[in-house]
């Protein structure tokens, strides 16, 4: 019984995170649209740097989940 309560609690937290992330993703997309509209050249440079950092983060996460 205790295990089910913990699982239910975890799922509730996960759903909350999912909802927050969904709203935040929409904000990110709006920011990207605005940035590309006003300064596409510099926006591309910044997005490229973000993408490179994300690749590094994903690499570390892959190592974490493999261990």
PDB file of N, CA and C in Angstrom:
ATOM      1  N   UNK A   1       0.821  -1.197   0.000  1.00  0.00           N
ATOM      2  CA  UNK A   1       0.000   0.000   0.000  1.00  0.00           C
ATOM      3  C   UNK A   1       0.865   1.262   0.000  1.00  0.00           C
ATOM      4  N   UNK A   2       1.932   1.227   0.771  1.00  0.00           N
ATOM      5  CA  UNK A   2       2.816   2.381   0.835  1.00  0.00           C
ATOM      6  C   UNK A   2       3.477   2.625  -0.516  1.00  0.00           C
ATOM      7  N   UNK A   3       3.865   1.545  -1.205  1.00  0.00           N
ATOM      8  CA  UNK A   3       4.524   1.660  -2.504  1.00  0.00           C
ATOM      9  C   UNK A   3       3.599   2.340  -3.515  1.00  0.00           C
ATOM     10  N   UNK A   4       2.319   1.976  -3.524  1.00  0.00           N
ATOM     11  CA  UNK A   4       1.372   2.582  -4.461  1.00  0.00           C
ATOM     12  C   UNK A   4       1.203   4.071  -4.184  1.00  0.00           C
ATOM     13  N   UNK A   5       1.195   4.456  -2.902  1.00  0.00           N
ATOM     14  CA  UNK A   5       1.071   5.869  -2.554  1.00  0.00           C
ATOM     15  C   UNK A   5       2.282   6.659  -3.044  1.00  0.00           C
ATOM     16  N   UNK A   6       3.477   6.067  -2.898  1.00  0.00           N
ATOM     17  CA  UNK A   6       4.688   6.733  -3.380  1.00  0.00           C
ATOM     18  C   UNK A   6       4.662   6.860  -4.901  1.00  0.00           C
ATOM     19  N   UNK A   7       4.242   5.789  -5.584  1.00  0.00           N
ATOM     20  CA  UNK A   7       4.163   5.830  -7.049  1.00  0.00           C
ATOM     21  C   UNK A   7       3.164   6.884  -7.493  1.00  0.00           C
ATOM     22  N   UNK A   8       2.037   6.939  -6.831  1.00  0.00           N
ATOM     23  CA  UNK A   8       1.009   7.921  -7.164  1.00  0.00           C
ATOM     24  C   UNK A   8       1.536   9.343  -6.961  1.00  0.00           C
ATOM     25  N   UNK A   9       2.267   9.529  -5.868  1.00  0.00           N
ATOM     26  CA  UNK A   9       2.847  10.830  -5.571  1.00  0.00           C
ATOM     27  C   UNK A   9       3.869  11.215  -6.648  1.00  0.00           C
ATOM     28  N   UNK A  10       4.698  10.248  -7.040  1.00  0.00           N
ATOM     29  CA  UNK A  10       5.701  10.500  -8.081  1.00  0.00           C
ATOM     30  C   UNK A  10       5.028  10.855  -9.402  1.00  0.00           C
ATOM     31  N   UNK A  11       3.997  10.122  -9.765  1.00  0.00           N
ATOM     32  CA  UNK A  11       3.289  10.398 -11.020  1.00  0.00           C
ATOM     33  C   UNK A  11       2.639  11.780 -10.994  1.00  0.00           C
ATOM     34  N   UNK A  12       2.161  12.175  -9.838  1.00  0.00           N
ATOM     35  CA  UNK A  12       1.563  13.500  -9.686  1.00  0.00           C
ATOM     36  C   UNK A  12       2.619  14.588  -9.924  1.00  0.00           C
ATOM     37  N   UNK A  13       3.813  14.392  -9.357  1.00  0.00           N
ATOM     38  CA  UNK A  13       4.900  15.343  -9.561  1.00  0.00           C
ATOM     39  C   UNK A  13       5.330  15.385 -11.025  1.00  0.00           C
ATOM     40  N   UNK A  14       5.408  14.218 -11.639  1.00  0.00           N
ATOM     41  CA  UNK A  14       5.815  14.139 -13.051  1.00  0.00           C
ATOM     42  C   UNK A  14       4.811  14.876 -13.925  1.00  0.00           C
ATOM     43  N   UNK A  15       3.542  14.705 -13.660  1.00  0.00           N
ATOM     44  CA  UNK A  15       2.498  15.391 -14.427  1.00  0.00           C
ATOM     45  C   UNK A  15       2.613  16.908 -14.252  1.00  0.00           C
ATOM     46  N   UNK A  16       2.907  17.327 -13.038  1.00  0.00           N
ATOM     47  CA  UNK A  16       3.080  18.757 -12.769  1.00  0.00           C
ATOM     48  C   UNK A  16       4.262  19.316 -13.562  1.00  0.00           C
ATOM     49  N   UNK A  17       5.372  18.593 -13.559  1.00  0.00           N
ATOM     50  CA  UNK A  17       6.555  19.013 -14.324  1.00  0.00           C
ATOM     51  C   UNK A  17       6.220  19.081 -15.805  1.00  0.00           C
ATOM     52  N   UNK A  18       5.486  18.083 -16.290  1.00  0.00           N
ATOM     53  CA  UNK A  18       5.104  18.044 -17.705  1.00  0.00           C
ATOM     54  C   UNK A  18       4.286  19.283 -18.083  1.00  0.00           C
ATOM     55  N   UNK A  19       3.364  19.652 -17.246  1.00  0.00           N
ATOM     56  CA  UNK A  19       2.530  20.824 -17.517  1.00  0.00           C
ATOM     57  C   UNK A  19       3.358  22.117 -17.525  1.00  0.00           C
ATOM     58  N   UNK A  20       4.247  22.247 -16.568  1.00  0.00           N
ATOM     59  CA  UNK A  20       5.102  23.436 -16.495  1.00  0.00           C
ATOM     60  C   UNK A  20       6.020  23.503 -17.705  1.00  0.00           C
ATOM     61  N   UNK A  21       6.629  22.353 -18.069  1.00  0.00           N
ATOM     62  CA  UNK A  21       7.535  22.312 -19.214  1.00  0.00           C
ATOM     63  C   UNK A  21       6.800  22.663 -20.509  1.00  0.00           C
ATOM     64  N   UNK A  22       5.570  22.200 -20.647  1.00  0.00           N
ATOM     65  CA  UNK A  22       4.784  22.504 -21.841  1.00  0.00           C
ATOM     66  C   UNK A  22       4.591  23.999 -22.015  1.00  0.00           C
ATOM     67  N   UNK A  23       4.257  24.679 -20.928  1.00  0.00           N
ATOM     68  CA  UNK A  23       4.079  26.131 -20.980  1.00  0.00           C
ATOM     69  C   UNK A  23       5.411  26.826 -21.270  1.00  0.00           C
ATOM     70  N   UNK A  24       6.477  26.329 -20.648  1.00  0.00           N
ATOM     71  CA  UNK A  24       7.779  26.945 -20.847  1.00  0.00           C
ATOM     72  C   UNK A  24       8.273  26.727 -22.276  1.00  0.00           C
ATOM     73  N   UNK A  25       8.006  25.557 -22.854  1.00  0.00           N
ATOM     74  CA  UNK A  25       8.395  25.306 -24.246  1.00  0.00           C
ATOM     75  C   UNK A  25       7.713  26.296 -25.182  1.00  0.00           C
ATOM     76  N   UNK A  26       6.473  26.603 -24.894  1.00  0.00           N
ATOM     77  CA  UNK A  26       5.755  27.587 -25.717  1.00  0.00           C
ATOM     78  C   UNK A  26       6.432  28.954 -25.600  1.00  0.00           C
ATOM     79  N   UNK A  27       6.856  29.312 -24.397  1.00  0.00           N
ATOM     80  CA  UNK A  27       7.569  30.580 -24.209  1.00  0.00           C
ATOM     81  C   UNK A  27       8.881  30.593 -24.993  1.00  0.00           C
ATOM     82  N   UNK A  28       9.616  29.474 -24.973  1.00  0.00           N
ATOM     83  CA  UNK A  28      10.873  29.379 -25.728  1.00  0.00           C
ATOM     84  C   UNK A  28      10.627  29.576 -27.228  1.00  0.00           C
ATOM     85  N   UNK A  29       9.583  28.969 -27.749  1.00  0.00           N
ATOM     86  CA  UNK A  29       9.283  29.082 -29.175  1.00  0.00           C
ATOM     87  C   UNK A  29       8.912  30.514 -29.537  1.00  0.00           C
ATOM     88  N   UNK A  30       8.166  31.172 -28.673  1.00  0.00           N
ATOM     89  CA  UNK A  30       7.823  32.576 -28.918  1.00  0.00           C
ATOM     90  C   UNK A  30       9.076  33.454 -28.906  1.00  0.00           C
ATOM     91  N   UNK A  31       9.977  33.165 -27.981  1.00  0.00           N
ATOM     92  CA  UNK A  31      11.229  33.907 -27.920  1.00  0.00           C
ATOM     93  C   UNK A  31      12.071  33.685 -29.180  1.00  0.00           C
ATOM     94  N   UNK A  32      12.130  32.437 -29.656  1.00  0.00           N
ATOM     95  CA  UNK A  32      12.864  32.142 -30.891  1.00  0.00           C
ATOM     96  C   UNK A  32      12.282  32.888 -32.088  1.00  0.00           C
ATOM     97  N   UNK A  33      10.963  32.893 -32.206  1.00  0.00           N
ATOM     98  CA  UNK A  33      10.312  33.610 -33.310  1.00  0.00           C
ATOM     99  C   UNK A  33      10.695  35.096 -33.290  1.00  0.00           C
ATOM    100  N   UNK A  34      10.615  35.671 -32.117  1.00  0.00           N
ATOM    101  CA  UNK A  34      10.935  37.089 -31.966  1.00  0.00           C
ATOM    102  C   UNK A  34      12.398  37.368 -32.312  1.00  0.00           C
ATOM    103  N   UNK A  35      13.288  36.522 -31.809  1.00  0.00           N
ATOM    104  CA  UNK A  35      14.714  36.721 -32.056  1.00  0.00           C
ATOM    105  C   UNK A  35      15.045  36.576 -33.538  1.00  0.00           C
ATOM    106  N   UNK A  36      14.514  35.548 -34.187  1.00  0.00           N
ATOM    107  CA  UNK A  36      14.790  35.357 -35.620  1.00  0.00           C
ATOM    108  C   UNK A  36      14.194  36.481 -36.455  1.00  0.00           C
ATOM    109  N   UNK A  37      13.082  37.012 -36.015  1.00  0.00           N
ATOM    110  CA  UNK A  37      12.445  38.102 -36.749  1.00  0.00           C
ATOM    111  C   UNK A  37      13.301  39.379 -36.698  1.00  0.00           C
ATOM    112  N   UNK A  38      13.902  39.652 -35.547  1.00  0.00           N
ATOM    113  CA  UNK A  38      14.613  40.912 -35.369  1.00  0.00           C
ATOM    114  C   UNK A  38      16.117  40.847 -35.647  1.00  0.00           C
ATOM    115  N   UNK A  39      16.710  39.681 -35.470  1.00  0.00           N
ATOM    116  CA  UNK A  39      18.157  39.575 -35.695  1.00  0.00           C
ATOM    117  C   UNK A  39      18.531  38.118 -35.997  1.00  0.00           C
ATOM    118  N   UNK A  40      18.156  37.642 -37.189  1.00  0.00           N
ATOM    119  CA  UNK A  40      18.364  36.227 -37.505  1.00  0.00           C
ATOM    120  C   UNK A  40      19.831  35.783 -37.469  1.00  0.00           C
ATOM    121  N   UNK A  41      20.729  36.640 -37.910  1.00  0.00           N
ATOM    122  CA  UNK A  41      22.147  36.264 -37.975  1.00  0.00           C
ATOM    123  C   UNK A  41      22.697  35.946 -36.577  1.00  0.00           C
ATOM    124  N   UNK A  42      22.487  36.845 -35.634  1.00  0.00           N
ATOM    125  CA  UNK A  42      22.992  36.620 -34.275  1.00  0.00           C
ATOM    126  C   UNK A  42      22.197  35.549 -33.540  1.00  0.00           C
ATOM    127  N   UNK A  43      20.924  35.442 -33.843  1.00  0.00           N
ATOM    128  CA  UNK A  43      20.108  34.396 -33.231  1.00  0.00           C
ATOM    129  C   UNK A  43      20.639  33.019 -33.614  1.00  0.00           C
ATOM    130  N   UNK A  44      21.002  32.838 -34.880  1.00  0.00           N
ATOM    131  CA  UNK A  44      21.560  31.561 -35.328  1.00  0.00           C
ATOM    132  C   UNK A  44      22.823  31.205 -34.557  1.00  0.00           C
ATOM    133  N   UNK A  45      23.669  32.195 -34.324  1.00  0.00           N
ATOM    134  CA  UNK A  45      24.909  31.956 -33.586  1.00  0.00           C
ATOM    135  C   UNK A  45      24.612  31.491 -32.154  1.00  0.00           C
ATOM    136  N   UNK A  46      23.670  32.152 -31.515  1.00  0.00           N
ATOM    137  CA  UNK A  46      23.316  31.808 -30.136  1.00  0.00           C
ATOM    138  C   UNK A  46      22.669  30.434 -30.062  1.00  0.00           C
ATOM    139  N   UNK A  47      21.737  30.163 -30.979  1.00  0.00           N
ATOM    140  CA  UNK A  47      21.057  28.862 -30.990  1.00  0.00           C
ATOM    141  C   UNK A  47      22.059  27.737 -31.236  1.00  0.00           C
ATOM    142  N   UNK A  48      23.041  27.985 -32.080  1.00  0.00           N
ATOM    143  CA  UNK A  48      24.071  26.979 -32.343  1.00  0.00           C
ATOM    144  C   UNK A  48      24.848  26.664 -31.064  1.00  0.00           C
ATOM    145  N   UNK A  49      25.190  27.686 -30.286  1.00  0.00           N
ATOM    146  CA  UNK A  49      25.901  27.472 -29.025  1.00  0.00           C
ATOM    147  C   UNK A  49      25.045  26.687 -28.031  1.00  0.00           C
ATOM    148  N   UNK A  50      23.766  27.016 -27.974  1.00  0.00           N
ATOM    149  CA  UNK A  50      22.844  26.287 -27.093  1.00  0.00           C
ATOM    150  C   UNK A  50      22.788  24.827 -27.503  1.00  0.00           C
ATOM    151  N   UNK A  51      22.675  24.570 -28.794  1.00  0.00           N
ATOM    152  CA  UNK A  51      22.602  23.210 -29.315  1.00  0.00           C
ATOM    153  C   UNK A  51      23.863  22.426 -28.971  1.00  0.00           C
ATOM    154  N   UNK A  52      25.024  23.059 -29.094  1.00  0.00           N
ATOM    155  CA  UNK A  52      26.282  22.393 -28.759  1.00  0.00           C
ATOM    156  C   UNK A  52      26.332  22.032 -27.274  1.00  0.00           C
ATOM    157  N   UNK A  53      25.868  22.923 -26.426  1.00  0.00           N
ATOM    158  CA  UNK A  53      25.825  22.634 -24.988  1.00  0.00           C
ATOM    159  C   UNK A  53      24.838  21.512 -24.683  1.00  0.00           C
ATOM    160  N   UNK A  54      23.696  21.527 -25.360  1.00  0.00           N
ATOM    161  CA  UNK A  54      22.707  20.465 -25.163  1.00  0.00           C
ATOM    162  C   UNK A  54      23.280  19.103 -25.547  1.00  0.00           C
ATOM    163  N   UNK A  55      24.068  19.061 -26.615  1.00  0.00           N
ATOM    164  CA  UNK A  55      24.696  17.802 -27.025  1.00  0.00           C
ATOM    165  C   UNK A  55      25.639  17.299 -25.934  1.00  0.00           C
ATOM    166  N   UNK A  56      26.375  18.195 -25.307  1.00  0.00           N
ATOM    167  CA  UNK A  56      27.274  17.809 -24.220  1.00  0.00           C
ATOM    168  C   UNK A  56      26.486  17.275 -23.026  1.00  0.00           C
ATOM    169  N   UNK A  57      25.402  17.947 -22.699  1.00  0.00           N
ATOM    170  CA  UNK A  57      24.556  17.507 -21.590  1.00  0.00           C
ATOM    171  C   UNK A  57      23.992  16.123 -21.883  1.00  0.00           C
ATOM    172  N   UNK A  58      23.514  15.905 -23.105  1.00  0.00           N
ATOM    173  CA  UNK A  58      22.966  14.602 -23.480  1.00  0.00           C
ATOM    174  C   UNK A  58      24.018  13.508 -23.389  1.00  0.00           C
ATOM    175  N   UNK A  59      25.238  13.824 -23.744  1.00  0.00           N
ATOM    176  CA  UNK A  59      26.329  12.862 -23.650  1.00  0.00           C
ATOM    177  C   UNK A  59      26.557  12.438 -22.199  1.00  0.00           C
ATOM    178  N   UNK A  60      26.556  13.403 -21.293  1.00  0.00           N
ATOM    179  CA  UNK A  60      26.741  13.101 -19.874  1.00  0.00           C
ATOM    180  C   UNK A  60      25.560  12.291 -19.343  1.00  0.00           C
ATOM    181  N   UNK A  61      24.353  12.635 -19.742  1.00  0.00           N
ATOM    182  CA  UNK A  61      23.172  11.890 -19.306  1.00  0.00           C
ATOM    183  C   UNK A  61      23.235  10.452 -19.804  1.00  0.00           C
ATOM    184  N   UNK A  62      23.681  10.247 -21.035  1.00  0.00           N
ATOM    185  CA  UNK A  62      23.824   8.886 -21.564  1.00  0.00           C
ATOM    186  C   UNK A  62      24.786   8.071 -20.718  1.00  0.00           C
ATOM    187  N   UNK A  63      25.874   8.671 -20.285  1.00  0.00           N
ATOM    188  CA  UNK A  63      26.829   7.974 -19.420  1.00  0.00           C
ATOM    189  C   UNK A  63      26.182   7.634 -18.086  1.00  0.00           C
ATOM    190  N   UNK A  64      25.399   8.556 -17.570  1.00  0.00           N
ATOM    191  CA  UNK A  64      24.738   8.360 -16.297  1.00  0.00           C
ATOM    192  C   UNK A  64      23.760   7.185 -16.346  1.00  0.00           C
ATOM    193  N   UNK A  65      22.958   7.113 -17.395  1.00  0.00           N
ATOM    194  CA  UNK A  65      21.943   6.059 -17.456  1.00  0.00           C
ATOM    195  C   UNK A  65      22.518   4.699 -17.831  1.00  0.00           C
ATOM    196  N   UNK A  66      23.703   4.680 -18.413  1.00  0.00           N
ATOM    197  CA  UNK A  66      24.342   3.410 -18.764  1.00  0.00           C
ATOM    198  C   UNK A  66      24.994   2.733 -17.564  1.00  0.00           C
ATOM    199  N   UNK A  67      25.436   3.536 -16.600  1.00  0.00           N
ATOM    200  CA  UNK A  67      26.116   2.979 -15.422  1.00  0.00           C
ATOM    201  C   UNK A  67      25.169   2.281 -14.484  1.00  0.00           C
TER     202      UNK A  67
END
